[in-house]
PDB file of C-alpha atoms in Angstrom:
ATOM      1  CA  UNK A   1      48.929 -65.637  24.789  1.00  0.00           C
ATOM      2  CA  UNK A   2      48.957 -66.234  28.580  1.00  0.00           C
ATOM      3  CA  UNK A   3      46.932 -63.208  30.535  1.00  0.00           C
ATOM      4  CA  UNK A   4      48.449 -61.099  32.942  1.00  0.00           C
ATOM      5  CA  UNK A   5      46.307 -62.147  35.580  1.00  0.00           C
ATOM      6  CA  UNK A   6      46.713 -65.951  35.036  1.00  0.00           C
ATOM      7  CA  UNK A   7      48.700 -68.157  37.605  1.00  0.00           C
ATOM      8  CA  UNK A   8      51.162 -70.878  36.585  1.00  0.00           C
ATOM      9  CA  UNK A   9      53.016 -73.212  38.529  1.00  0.00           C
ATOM     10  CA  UNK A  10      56.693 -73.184  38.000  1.00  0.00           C
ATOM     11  CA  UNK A  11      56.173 -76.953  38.342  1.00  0.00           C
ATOM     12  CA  UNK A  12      53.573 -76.672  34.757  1.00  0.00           C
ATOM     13  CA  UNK A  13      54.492 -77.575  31.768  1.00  0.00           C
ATOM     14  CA  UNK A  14      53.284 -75.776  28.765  1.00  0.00           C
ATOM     15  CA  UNK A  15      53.302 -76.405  25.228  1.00  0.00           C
ATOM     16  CA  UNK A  16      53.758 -73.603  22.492  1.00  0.00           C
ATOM     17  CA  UNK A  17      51.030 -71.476  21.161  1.00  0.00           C
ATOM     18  CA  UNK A  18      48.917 -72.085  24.303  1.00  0.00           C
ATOM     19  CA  UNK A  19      46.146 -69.168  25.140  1.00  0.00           C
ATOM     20  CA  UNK A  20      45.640 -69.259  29.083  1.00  0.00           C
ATOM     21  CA  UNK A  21      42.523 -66.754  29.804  1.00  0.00           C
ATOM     22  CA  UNK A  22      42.471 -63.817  32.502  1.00  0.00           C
ATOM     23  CA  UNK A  23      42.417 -65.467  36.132  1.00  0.00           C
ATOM     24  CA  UNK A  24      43.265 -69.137  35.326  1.00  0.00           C
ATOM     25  CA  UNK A  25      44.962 -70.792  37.514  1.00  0.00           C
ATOM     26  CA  UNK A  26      47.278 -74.012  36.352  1.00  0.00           C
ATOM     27  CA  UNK A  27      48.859 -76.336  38.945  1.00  0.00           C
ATOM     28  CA  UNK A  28      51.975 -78.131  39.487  1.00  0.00           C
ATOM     29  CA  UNK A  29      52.568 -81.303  37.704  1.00  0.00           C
ATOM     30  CA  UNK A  30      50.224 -79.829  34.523  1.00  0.00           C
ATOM     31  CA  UNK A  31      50.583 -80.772  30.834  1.00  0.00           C
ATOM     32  CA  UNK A  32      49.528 -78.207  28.639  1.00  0.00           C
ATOM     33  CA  UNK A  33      49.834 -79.478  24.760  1.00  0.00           C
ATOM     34  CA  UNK A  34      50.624 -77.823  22.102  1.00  0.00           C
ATOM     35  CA  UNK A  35      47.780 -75.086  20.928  1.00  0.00           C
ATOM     36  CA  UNK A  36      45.627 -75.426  23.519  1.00  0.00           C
ATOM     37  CA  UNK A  37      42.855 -73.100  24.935  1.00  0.00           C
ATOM     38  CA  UNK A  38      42.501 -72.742  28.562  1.00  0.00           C
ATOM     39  CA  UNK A  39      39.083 -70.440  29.176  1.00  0.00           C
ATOM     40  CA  UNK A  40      38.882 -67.371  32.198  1.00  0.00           C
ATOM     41  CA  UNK A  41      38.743 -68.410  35.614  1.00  0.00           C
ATOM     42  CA  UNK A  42      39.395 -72.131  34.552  1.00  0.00           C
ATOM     43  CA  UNK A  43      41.717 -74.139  37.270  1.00  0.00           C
ATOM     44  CA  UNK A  44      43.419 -77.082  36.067  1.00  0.00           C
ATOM     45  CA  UNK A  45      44.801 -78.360  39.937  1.00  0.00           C
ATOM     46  CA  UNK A  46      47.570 -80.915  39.271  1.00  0.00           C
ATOM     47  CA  UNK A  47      48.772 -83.735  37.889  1.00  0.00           C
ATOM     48  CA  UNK A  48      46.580 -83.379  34.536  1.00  0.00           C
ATOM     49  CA  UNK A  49      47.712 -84.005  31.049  1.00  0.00           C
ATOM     50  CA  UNK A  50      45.755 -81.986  28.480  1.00  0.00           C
ATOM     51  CA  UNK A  51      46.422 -83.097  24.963  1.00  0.00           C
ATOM     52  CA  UNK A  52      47.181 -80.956  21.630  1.00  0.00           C
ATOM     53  CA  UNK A  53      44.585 -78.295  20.888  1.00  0.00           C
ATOM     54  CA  UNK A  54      42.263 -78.705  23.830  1.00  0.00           C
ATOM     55  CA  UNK A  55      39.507 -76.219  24.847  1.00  0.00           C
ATOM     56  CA  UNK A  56      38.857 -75.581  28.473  1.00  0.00           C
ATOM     57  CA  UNK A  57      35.969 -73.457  28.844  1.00  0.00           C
ATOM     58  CA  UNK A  58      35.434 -70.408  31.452  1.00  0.00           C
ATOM     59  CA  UNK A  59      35.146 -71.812  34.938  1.00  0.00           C
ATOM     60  CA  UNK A  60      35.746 -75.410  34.299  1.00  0.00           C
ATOM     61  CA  UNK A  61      37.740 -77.409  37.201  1.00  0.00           C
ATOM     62  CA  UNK A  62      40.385 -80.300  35.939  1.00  0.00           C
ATOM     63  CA  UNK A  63      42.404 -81.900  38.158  1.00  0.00           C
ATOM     64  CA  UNK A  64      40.604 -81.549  41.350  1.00  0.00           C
ATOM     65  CA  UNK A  65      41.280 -84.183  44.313  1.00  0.00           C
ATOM     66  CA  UNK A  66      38.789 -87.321  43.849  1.00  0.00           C
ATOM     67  CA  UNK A  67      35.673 -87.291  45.733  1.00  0.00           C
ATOM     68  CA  UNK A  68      35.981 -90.362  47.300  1.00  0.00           C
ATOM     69  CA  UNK A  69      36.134 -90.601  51.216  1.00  0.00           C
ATOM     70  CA  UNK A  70      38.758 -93.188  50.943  1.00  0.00           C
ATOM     71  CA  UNK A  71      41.213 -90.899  49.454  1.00  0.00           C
ATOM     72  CA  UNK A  72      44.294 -89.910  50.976  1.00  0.00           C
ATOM     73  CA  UNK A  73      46.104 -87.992  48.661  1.00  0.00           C
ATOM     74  CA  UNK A  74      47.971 -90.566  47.328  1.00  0.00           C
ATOM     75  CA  UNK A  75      49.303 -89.499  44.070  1.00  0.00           C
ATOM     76  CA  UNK A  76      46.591 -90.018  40.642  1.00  0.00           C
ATOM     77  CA  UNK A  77      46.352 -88.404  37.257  1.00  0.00           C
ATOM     78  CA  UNK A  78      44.020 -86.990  34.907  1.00  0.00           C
ATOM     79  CA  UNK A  79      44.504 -87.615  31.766  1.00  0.00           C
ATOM     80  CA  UNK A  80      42.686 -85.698  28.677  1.00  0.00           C
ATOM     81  CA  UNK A  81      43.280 -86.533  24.703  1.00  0.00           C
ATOM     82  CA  UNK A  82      43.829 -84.495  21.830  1.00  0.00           C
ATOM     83  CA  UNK A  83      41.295 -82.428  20.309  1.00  0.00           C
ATOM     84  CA  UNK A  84      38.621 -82.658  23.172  1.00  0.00           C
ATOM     85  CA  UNK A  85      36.601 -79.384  24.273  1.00  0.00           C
ATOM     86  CA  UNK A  86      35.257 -78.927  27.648  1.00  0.00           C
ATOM     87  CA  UNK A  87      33.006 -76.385  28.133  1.00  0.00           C
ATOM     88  CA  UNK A  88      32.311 -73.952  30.965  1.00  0.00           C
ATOM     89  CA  UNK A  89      32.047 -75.602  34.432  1.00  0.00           C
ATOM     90  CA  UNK A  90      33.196 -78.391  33.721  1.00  0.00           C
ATOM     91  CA  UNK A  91      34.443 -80.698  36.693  1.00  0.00           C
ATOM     92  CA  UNK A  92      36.788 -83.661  35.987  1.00  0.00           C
ATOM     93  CA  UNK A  93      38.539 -85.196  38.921  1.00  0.00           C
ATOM     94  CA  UNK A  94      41.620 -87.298  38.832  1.00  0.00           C
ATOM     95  CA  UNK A  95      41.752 -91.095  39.938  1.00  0.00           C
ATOM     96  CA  UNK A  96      41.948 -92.904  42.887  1.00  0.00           C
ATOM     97  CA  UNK A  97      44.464 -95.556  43.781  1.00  0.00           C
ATOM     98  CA  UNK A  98      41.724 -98.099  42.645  1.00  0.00           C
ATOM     99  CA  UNK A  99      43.230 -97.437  38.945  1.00  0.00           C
ATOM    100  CA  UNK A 100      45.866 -94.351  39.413  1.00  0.00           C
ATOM    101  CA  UNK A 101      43.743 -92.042  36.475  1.00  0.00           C
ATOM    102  CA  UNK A 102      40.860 -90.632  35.134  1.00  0.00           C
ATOM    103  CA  UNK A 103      41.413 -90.485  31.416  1.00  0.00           C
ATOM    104  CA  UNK A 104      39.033 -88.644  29.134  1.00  0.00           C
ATOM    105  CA  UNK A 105      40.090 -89.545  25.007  1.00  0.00           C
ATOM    106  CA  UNK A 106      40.644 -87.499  21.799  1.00  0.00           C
ATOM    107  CA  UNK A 107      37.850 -86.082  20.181  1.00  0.00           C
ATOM    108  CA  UNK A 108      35.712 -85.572  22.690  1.00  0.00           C
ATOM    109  CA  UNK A 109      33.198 -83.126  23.538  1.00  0.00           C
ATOM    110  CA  UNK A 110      31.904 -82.439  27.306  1.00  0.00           C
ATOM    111  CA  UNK A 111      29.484 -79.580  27.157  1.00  0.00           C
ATOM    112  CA  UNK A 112      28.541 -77.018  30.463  1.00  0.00           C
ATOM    113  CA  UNK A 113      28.379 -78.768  33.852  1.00  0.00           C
ATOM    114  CA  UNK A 114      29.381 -81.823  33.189  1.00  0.00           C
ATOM    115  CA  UNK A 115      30.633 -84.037  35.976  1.00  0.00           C
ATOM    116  CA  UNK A 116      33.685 -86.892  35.238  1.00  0.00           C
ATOM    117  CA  UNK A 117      34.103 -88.751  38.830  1.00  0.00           C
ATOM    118  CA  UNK A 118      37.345 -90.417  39.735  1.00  0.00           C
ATOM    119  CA  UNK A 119      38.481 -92.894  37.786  1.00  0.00           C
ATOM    120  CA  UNK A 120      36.056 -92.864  35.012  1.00  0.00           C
ATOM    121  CA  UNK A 121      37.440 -93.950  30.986  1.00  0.00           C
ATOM    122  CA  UNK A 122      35.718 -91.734  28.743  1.00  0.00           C
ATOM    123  CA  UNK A 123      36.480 -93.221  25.088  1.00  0.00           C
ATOM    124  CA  UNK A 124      37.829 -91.555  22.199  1.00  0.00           C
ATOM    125  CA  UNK A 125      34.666 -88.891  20.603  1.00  0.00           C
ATOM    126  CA  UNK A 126      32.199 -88.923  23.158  1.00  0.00           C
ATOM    127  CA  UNK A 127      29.843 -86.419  23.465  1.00  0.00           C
ATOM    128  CA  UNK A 128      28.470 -85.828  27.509  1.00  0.00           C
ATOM    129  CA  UNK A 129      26.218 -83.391  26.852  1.00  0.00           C
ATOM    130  CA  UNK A 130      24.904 -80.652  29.248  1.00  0.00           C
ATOM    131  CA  UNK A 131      24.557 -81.572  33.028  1.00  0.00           C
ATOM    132  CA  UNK A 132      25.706 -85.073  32.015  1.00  0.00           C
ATOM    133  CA  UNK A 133      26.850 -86.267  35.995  1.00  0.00           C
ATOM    134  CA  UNK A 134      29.179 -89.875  35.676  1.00  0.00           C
ATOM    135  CA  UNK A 135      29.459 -91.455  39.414  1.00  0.00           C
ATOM    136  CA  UNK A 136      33.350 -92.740  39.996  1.00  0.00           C
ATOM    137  CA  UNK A 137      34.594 -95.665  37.437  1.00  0.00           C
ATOM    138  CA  UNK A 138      32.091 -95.260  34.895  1.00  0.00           C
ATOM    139  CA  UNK A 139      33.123 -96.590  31.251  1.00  0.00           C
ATOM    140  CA  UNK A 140      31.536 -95.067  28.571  1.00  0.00           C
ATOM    141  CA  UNK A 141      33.184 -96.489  24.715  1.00  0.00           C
ATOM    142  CA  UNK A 142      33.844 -95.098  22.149  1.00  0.00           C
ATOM    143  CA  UNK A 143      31.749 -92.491  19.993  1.00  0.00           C
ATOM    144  CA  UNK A 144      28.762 -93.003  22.777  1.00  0.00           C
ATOM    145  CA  UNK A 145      26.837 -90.006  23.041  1.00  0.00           C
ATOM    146  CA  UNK A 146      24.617 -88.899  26.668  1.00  0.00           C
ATOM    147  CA  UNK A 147      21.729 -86.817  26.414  1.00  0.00           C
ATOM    148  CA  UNK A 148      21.882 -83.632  28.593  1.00  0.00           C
ATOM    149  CA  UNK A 149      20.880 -83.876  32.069  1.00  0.00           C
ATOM    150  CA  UNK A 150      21.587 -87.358  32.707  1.00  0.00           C
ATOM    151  CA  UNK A 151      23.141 -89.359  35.708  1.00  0.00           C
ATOM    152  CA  UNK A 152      25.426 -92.184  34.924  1.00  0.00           C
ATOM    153  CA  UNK A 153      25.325 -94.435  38.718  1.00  0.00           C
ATOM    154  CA  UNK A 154      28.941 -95.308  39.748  1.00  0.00           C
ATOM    155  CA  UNK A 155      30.406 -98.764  37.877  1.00  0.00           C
ATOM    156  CA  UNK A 156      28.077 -98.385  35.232  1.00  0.00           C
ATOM    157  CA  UNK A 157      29.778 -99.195  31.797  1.00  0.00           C
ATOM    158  CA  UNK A 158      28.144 -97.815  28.298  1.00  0.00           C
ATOM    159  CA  UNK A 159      28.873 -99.413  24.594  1.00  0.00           C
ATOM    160  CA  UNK A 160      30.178 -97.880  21.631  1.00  0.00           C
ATOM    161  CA  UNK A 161      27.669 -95.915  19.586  1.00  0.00           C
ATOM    162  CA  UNK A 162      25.508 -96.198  22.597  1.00  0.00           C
ATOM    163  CA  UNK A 163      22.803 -93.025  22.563  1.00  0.00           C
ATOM    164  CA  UNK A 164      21.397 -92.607  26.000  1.00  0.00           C
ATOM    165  CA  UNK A 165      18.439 -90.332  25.755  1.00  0.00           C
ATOM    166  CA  UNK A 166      18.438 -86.835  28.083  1.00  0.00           C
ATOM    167  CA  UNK A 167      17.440 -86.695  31.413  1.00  0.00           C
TER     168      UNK A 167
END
């Protein structure tokens, strides 16, 4: 179930009945849960948590250093739920000292290209759809959906049920 070509940490942790694509690449510090499905050529960087039966699509990026020109690589999380897909390209960054995580909930569904900035809370089944980009400590609720191709400014905060149109 892990490819040939894949690289682990010895630092990873990884749950049973986990399928790690040709060319991925999973850090140290990692939590892979149980059945999950890491795509080719996806990188998960460090200190990321990725819940029971998660999808990571081909090329995403999890775990990546915030982009924040205050950061010094002070120690932050990501944090994913249970039963949340990511799709290819994906780009999720961890937190900042601000909060200490990014957290993205269970039951969530973040199609192609989507952008989660530092320190962002992502709510239990959201759907981000295509190109959706969210600036650092955005707050979107629970079971809010974003139409594809949309920017979310930094600080911004989003209600439950919300449905912001695309683009």
């Amino acid at each position: 179930r892990i490819h040939p070509t894949a690289v682990l940490d010895p630092g990873a942790s990884i749950g049973p009945n986990v399928r790690v694509g040709p060319f991925a690449v999973i850090g140290p510090g990692v939590e892979v849960g149980a059945g999950a499905s890491i795509g080719p050529h996806a990188v998960i960087e460090r200190d990321t948590r990725l819940g029971e039966r998660c999808v990571v699509g081909a090329g995403a990026v999890l775990g990546a250093d915030p982009q924040d020109v205050r950061y010094r690589g002070e120690p932050t999380r990501l944090e994913i739920g249970r039963d949340t897909r990511i799709r290819e390209y994906a780009t999720l960054h961890r937190g900042t000292t601000a909060t200490g995580r990014t957290i993205v909930g269970s039951c969530c569904y973040l199609m192609a290209y989507v952008h989660v900035a530092h320190d962002c809370v992502v709510e239990d089944g959201v759907v981000l759809a295509n190109a959706v980009q969210l600036g650092g400590h955005v707050h979107v609720e629970a079971y809010a959906n974003i139409g594809g191709l949309t920017p979310v400014h930094q600080f911004v905060r989003i209600g439950q049920h919300a449905f912001v149109g695309g683009g």
